[in-house]
mmCIF file of C-alpha atoms in Angstrom:
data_model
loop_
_atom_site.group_PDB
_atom_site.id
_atom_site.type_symbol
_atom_site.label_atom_id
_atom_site.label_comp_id
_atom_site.label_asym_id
_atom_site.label_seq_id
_atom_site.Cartn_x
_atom_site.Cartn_y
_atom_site.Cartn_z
ATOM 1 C CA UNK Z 21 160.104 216.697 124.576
ATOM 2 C CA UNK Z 22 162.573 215.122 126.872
ATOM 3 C CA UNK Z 23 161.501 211.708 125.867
ATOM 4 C CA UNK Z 24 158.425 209.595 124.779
ATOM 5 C CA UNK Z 25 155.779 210.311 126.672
ATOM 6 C CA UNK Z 26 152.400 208.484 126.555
ATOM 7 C CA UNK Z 27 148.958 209.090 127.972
ATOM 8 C CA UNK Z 28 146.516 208.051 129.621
ATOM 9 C CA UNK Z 29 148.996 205.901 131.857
ATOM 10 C CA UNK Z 30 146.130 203.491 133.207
ATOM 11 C CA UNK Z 31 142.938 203.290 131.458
ATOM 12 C CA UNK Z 32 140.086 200.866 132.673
ATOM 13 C CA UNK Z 33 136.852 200.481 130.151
ATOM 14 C CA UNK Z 34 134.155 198.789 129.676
ATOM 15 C CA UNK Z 35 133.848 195.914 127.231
ATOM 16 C CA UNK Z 36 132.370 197.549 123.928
ATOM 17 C CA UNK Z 37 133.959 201.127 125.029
ATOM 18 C CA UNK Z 38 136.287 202.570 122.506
ATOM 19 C CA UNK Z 39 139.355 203.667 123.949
ATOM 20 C CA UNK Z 40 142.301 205.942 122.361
ATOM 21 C CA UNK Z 41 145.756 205.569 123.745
ATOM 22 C CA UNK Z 42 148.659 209.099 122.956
ATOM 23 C CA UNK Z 43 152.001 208.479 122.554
ATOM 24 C CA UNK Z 44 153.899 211.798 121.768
ATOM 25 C CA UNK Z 45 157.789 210.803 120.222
ATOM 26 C CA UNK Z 46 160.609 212.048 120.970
ATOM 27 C CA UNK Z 47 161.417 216.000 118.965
ATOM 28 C CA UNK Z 48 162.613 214.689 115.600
ATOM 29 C CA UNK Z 49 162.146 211.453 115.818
ATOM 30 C CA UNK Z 50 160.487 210.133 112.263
ATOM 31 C CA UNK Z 51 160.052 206.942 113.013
ATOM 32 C CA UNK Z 52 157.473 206.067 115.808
ATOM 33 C CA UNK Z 53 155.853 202.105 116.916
ATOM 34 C CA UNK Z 54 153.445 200.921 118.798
ATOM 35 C CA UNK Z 55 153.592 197.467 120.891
ATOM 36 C CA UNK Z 56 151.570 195.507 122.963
ATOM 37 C CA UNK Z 57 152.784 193.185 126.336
ATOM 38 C CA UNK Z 58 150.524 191.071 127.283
ATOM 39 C CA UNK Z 59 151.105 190.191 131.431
ATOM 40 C CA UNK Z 60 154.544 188.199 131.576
ATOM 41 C CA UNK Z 61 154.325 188.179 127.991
ATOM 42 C CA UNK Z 62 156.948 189.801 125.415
ATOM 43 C CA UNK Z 63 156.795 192.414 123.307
ATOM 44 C CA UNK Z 64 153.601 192.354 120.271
ATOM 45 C CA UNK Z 65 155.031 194.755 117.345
ATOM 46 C CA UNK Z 66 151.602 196.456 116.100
ATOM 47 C CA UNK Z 67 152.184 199.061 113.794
ATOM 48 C CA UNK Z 68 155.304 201.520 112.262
ATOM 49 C CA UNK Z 69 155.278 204.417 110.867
ATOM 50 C CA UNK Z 70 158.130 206.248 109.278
ATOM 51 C CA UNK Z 71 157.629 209.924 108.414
ATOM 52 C CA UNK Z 72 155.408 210.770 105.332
ATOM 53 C CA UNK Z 73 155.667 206.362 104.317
ATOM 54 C CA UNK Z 74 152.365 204.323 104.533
ATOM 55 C CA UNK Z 75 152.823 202.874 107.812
ATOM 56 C CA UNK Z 76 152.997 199.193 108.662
ATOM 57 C CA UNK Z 77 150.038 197.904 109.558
ATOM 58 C CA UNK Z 78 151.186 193.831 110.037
ATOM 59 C CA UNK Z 79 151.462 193.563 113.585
ATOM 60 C CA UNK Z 80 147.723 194.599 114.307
ATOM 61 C CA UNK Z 81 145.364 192.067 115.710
ATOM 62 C CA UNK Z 82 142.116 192.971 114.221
ATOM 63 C CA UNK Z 83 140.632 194.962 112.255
ATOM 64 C CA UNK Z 84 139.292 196.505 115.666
ATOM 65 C CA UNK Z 85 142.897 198.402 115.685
ATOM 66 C CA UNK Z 86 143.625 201.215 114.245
ATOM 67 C CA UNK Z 87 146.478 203.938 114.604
ATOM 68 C CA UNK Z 88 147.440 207.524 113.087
ATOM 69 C CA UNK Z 89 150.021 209.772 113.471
ATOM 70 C CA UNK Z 90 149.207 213.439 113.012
ATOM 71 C CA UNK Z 91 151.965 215.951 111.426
ATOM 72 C CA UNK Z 92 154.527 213.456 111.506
ATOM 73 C CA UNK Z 93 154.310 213.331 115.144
ATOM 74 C CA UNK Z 94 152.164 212.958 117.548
ATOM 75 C CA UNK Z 95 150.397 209.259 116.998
ATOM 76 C CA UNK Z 96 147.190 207.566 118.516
ATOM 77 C CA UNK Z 97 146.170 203.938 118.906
ATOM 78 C CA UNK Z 98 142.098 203.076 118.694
ATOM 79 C CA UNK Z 99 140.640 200.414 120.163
ATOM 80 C CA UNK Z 100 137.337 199.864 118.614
ATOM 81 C CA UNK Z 101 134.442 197.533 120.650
ATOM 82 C CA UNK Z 102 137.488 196.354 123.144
ATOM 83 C CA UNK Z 103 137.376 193.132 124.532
ATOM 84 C CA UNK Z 104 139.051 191.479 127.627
ATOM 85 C CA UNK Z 105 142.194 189.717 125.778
ATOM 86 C CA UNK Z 106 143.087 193.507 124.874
ATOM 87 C CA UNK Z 107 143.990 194.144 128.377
ATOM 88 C CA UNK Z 108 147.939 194.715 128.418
ATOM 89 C CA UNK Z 109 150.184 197.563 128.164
ATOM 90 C CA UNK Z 110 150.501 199.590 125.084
ATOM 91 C CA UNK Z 111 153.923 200.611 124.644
ATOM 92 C CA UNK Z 112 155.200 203.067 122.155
ATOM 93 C CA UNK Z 113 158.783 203.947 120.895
ATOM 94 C CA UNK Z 114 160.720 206.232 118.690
ATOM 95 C CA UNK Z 115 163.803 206.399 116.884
ATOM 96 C CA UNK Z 116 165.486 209.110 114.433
ATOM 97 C CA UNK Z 117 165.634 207.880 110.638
ATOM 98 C CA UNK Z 118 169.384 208.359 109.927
ATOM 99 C CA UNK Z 119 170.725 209.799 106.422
ATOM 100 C CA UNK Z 120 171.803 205.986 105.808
ATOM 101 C CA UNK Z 121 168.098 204.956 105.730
ATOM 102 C CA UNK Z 122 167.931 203.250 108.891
ATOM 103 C CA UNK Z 123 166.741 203.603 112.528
ATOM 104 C CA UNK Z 124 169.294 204.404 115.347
ATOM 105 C CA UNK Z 125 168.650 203.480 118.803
ATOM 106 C CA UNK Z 126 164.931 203.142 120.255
ATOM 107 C CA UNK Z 127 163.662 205.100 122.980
ATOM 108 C CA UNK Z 128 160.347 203.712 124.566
ATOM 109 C CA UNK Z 129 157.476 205.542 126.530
ATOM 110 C CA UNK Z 130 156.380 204.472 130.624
ATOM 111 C CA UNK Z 131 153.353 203.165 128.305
ATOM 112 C CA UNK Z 132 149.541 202.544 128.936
ATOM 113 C CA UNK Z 133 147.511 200.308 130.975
ATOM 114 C CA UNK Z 134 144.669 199.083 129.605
ATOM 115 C CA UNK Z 135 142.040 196.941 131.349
ATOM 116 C CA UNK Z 136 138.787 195.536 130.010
ATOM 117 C CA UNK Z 137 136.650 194.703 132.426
ATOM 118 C CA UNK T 2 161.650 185.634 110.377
ATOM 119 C CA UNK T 3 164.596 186.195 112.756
ATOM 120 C CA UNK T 4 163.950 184.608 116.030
ATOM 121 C CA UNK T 5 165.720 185.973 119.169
ATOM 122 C CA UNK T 6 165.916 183.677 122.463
ATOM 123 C CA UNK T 7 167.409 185.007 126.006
ATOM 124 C CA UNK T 8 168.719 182.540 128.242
ATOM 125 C CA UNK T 9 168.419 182.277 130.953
ATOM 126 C CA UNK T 10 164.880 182.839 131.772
ATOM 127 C CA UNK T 11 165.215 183.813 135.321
ATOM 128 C CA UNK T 12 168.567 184.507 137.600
ATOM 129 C CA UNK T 13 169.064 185.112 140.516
ATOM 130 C CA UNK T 14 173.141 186.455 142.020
ATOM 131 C CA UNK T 15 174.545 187.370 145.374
ATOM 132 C CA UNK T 16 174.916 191.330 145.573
ATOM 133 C CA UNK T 17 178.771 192.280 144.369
ATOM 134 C CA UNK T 18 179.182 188.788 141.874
ATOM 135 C CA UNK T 19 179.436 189.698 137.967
ATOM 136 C CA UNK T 20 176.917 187.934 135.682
ATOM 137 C CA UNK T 21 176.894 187.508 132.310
ATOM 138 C CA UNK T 22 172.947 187.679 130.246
ATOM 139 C CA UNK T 23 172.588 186.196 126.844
ATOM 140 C CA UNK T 24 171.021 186.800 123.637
ATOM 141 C CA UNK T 25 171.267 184.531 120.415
ATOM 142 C CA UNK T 26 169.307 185.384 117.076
ATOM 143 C CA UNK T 27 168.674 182.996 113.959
ATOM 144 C CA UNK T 28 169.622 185.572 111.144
ATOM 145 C CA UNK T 29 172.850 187.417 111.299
ATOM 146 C CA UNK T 30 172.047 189.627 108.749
ATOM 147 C CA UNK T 31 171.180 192.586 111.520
ATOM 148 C CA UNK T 32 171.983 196.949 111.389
ATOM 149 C CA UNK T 33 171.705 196.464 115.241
ATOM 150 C CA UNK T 34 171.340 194.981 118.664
ATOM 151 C CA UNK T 35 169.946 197.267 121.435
ATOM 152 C CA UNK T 36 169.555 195.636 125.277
ATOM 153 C CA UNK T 37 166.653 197.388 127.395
ATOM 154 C CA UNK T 38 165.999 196.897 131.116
ATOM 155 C CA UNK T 39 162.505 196.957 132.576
ATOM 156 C CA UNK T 40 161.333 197.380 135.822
ATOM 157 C CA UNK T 41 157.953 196.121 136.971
ATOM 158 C CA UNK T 42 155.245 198.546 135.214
ATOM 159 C CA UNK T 43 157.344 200.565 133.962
ATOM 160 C CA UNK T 44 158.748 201.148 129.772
ATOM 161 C CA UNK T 45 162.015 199.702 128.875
ATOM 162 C CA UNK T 46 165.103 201.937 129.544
ATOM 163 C CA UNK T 47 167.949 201.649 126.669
ATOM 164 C CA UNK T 48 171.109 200.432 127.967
ATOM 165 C CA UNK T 49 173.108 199.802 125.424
ATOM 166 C CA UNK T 50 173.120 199.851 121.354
ATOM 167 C CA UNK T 51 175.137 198.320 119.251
ATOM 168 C CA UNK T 52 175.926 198.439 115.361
ATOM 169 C CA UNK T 53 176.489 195.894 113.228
ATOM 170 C CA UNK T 54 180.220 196.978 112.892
ATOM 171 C CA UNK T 55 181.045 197.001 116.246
ATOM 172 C CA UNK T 56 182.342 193.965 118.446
ATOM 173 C CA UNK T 57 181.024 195.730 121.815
ATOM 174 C CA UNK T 58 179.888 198.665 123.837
ATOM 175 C CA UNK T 59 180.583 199.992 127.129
ATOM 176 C CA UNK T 60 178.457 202.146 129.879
ATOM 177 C CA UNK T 61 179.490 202.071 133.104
ATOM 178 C CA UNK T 62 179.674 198.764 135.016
ATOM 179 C CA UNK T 63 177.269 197.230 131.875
ATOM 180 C CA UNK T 64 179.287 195.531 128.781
ATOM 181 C CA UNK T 65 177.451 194.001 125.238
ATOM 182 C CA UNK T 66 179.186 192.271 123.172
ATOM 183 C CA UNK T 67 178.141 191.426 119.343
ATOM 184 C CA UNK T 68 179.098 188.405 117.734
ATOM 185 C CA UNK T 69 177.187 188.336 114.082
ATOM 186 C CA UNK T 70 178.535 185.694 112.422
ATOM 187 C CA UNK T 71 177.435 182.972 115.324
ATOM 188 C CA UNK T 72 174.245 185.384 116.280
ATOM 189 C CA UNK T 73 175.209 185.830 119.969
ATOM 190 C CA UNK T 74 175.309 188.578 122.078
ATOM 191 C CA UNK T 75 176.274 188.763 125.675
ATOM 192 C CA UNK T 76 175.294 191.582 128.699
ATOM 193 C CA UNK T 77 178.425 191.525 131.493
ATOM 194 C CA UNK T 78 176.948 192.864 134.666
ATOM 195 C CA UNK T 79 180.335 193.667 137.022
ATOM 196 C CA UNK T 80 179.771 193.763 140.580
ATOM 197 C CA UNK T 81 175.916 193.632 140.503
ATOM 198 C CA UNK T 82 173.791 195.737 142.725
ATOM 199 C CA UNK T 83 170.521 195.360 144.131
ATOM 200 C CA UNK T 84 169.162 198.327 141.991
ATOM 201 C CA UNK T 85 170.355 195.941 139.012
ATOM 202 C CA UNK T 86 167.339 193.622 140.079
ATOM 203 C CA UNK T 87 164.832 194.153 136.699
ATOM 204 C CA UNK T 88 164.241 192.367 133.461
ATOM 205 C CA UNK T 89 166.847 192.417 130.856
ATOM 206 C CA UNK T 90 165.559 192.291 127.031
ATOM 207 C CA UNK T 91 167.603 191.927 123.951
ATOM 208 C CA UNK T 92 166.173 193.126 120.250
ATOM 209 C CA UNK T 93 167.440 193.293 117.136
ATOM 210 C CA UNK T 94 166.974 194.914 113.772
ATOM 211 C CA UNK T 95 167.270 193.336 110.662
ATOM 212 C CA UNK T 96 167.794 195.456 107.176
ATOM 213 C CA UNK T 97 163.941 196.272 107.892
ATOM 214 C CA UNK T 98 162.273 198.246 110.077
ATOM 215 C CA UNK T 99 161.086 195.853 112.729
ATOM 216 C CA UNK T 100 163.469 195.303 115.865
ATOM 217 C CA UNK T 101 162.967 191.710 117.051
ATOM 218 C CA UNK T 102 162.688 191.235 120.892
ATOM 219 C CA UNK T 103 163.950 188.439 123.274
ATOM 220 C CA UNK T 104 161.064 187.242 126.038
ATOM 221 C CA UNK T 105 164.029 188.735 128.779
ATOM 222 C CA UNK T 106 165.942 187.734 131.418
ATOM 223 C CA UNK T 107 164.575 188.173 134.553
ATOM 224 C CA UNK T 108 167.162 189.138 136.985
ATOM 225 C CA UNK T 109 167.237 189.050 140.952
ATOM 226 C CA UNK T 110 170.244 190.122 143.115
ATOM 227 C CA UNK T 111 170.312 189.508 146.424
ATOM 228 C CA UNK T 112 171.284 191.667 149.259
#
């Protein structure tokens, strides 16, 4: 596609309610992240993957998160049993893996908006 | 773990003045530095990216400037605009794969 794009945009659940958040990546793009911002917060890394690579899992919060990504592309973010403090928006990113072994410039979706009532 | 601070915080300019934003990390050992605007609920938009080799990069009325070895980086705004009025973020990327992000500038110009 024309860029990252990410789905649902808003999303309002229950507390308990699993939710799943989409991010398609830009065509090509191998390497694909997930972050969180919190409301006038910065930027929470979450999780990395890079093509066929175990992914990174360092930045997740609990053991409540969990991502895949699907044919080297397409990736989705769980939320198990959410909770309030997991109300933010979940923003996701790509970037192509260059021949040198490192990522170019990233490229970020509108992201999602979740709320935990 | 490189740490990456934007100061100001907050700014606010008179449309038409030229403003400069700024972004200072703790380990100069970086690929890159990319600088992202983001409007209120909305992604970040890349502005400008720049490799560790270069000294700056150019798009428009928007200038970045890279200085490694004192881990600085500047954004010159010329002749700001009201549609300029968003938060500014700075990240970099170490020899990993993480990209480090500033907290942003939060910019306001003024009609």
């Amino acid at each position: 596609g024309a860029g990252v794009s990410q789905s649902p945009s808003n999303k309002v659940t229950e507390k308990g309610k699993d939710v799943e958040l989409r991010c398609d990546p830009i065509s090509g793009h191998t390497a694909l992240y997930w972050y969180r911002q919190s409301l006038g917060q910065g930027l929470e890394f979450l999780i990395y993957f890079q093509g066929n690579s175990a992914p990174d899992k360092s930045g997740l919060p609990s053991d409540r998160f969990s991502a895949e990504r699907t044919g080297g592309s397409v990736s989705t973010l769980t939320i198990q049993r959410t909770q309030q403090e997991d109300s933010a928006v979940y923003l996701c990113a790509s970037s192509l893996w260059t021949s040198g072994g490192a990522t170019g410039e990233l490229f970020f979706g509108e992201g999602s908006r979740l709320t935990v009532l | 773990k490189q740490e990456v601070t934007q100061i100001p915080a907050a700014l606010s300019v008179p449309e038409g003045e030229n403003l400069v934003l700024n972004c200072s990390f703790t380990d100069s050992a970086i690929y890159n530095l990319q600088w992202f605007r983001q409007d209120p609920g909305k992604g970040l938009t890349s502005l400008l990216l720049i490799q560790s080799s270069q000294r700056e990069q150019t798009s428009g009325r928007l200038n970045a400037s890279l200085d490694k070895s004192s881990g600085r980086s500047t954004l010159y705004i010329a002749a700001s605009q009201p549609g300029d009025s968003a938060t500014y973020l700075c990240a970099v990327r170490p020899t990993g794969n993480q990209f480090y992000f500033g907290t942003g500038t939060s910019l306001t110009v003024i009609p």
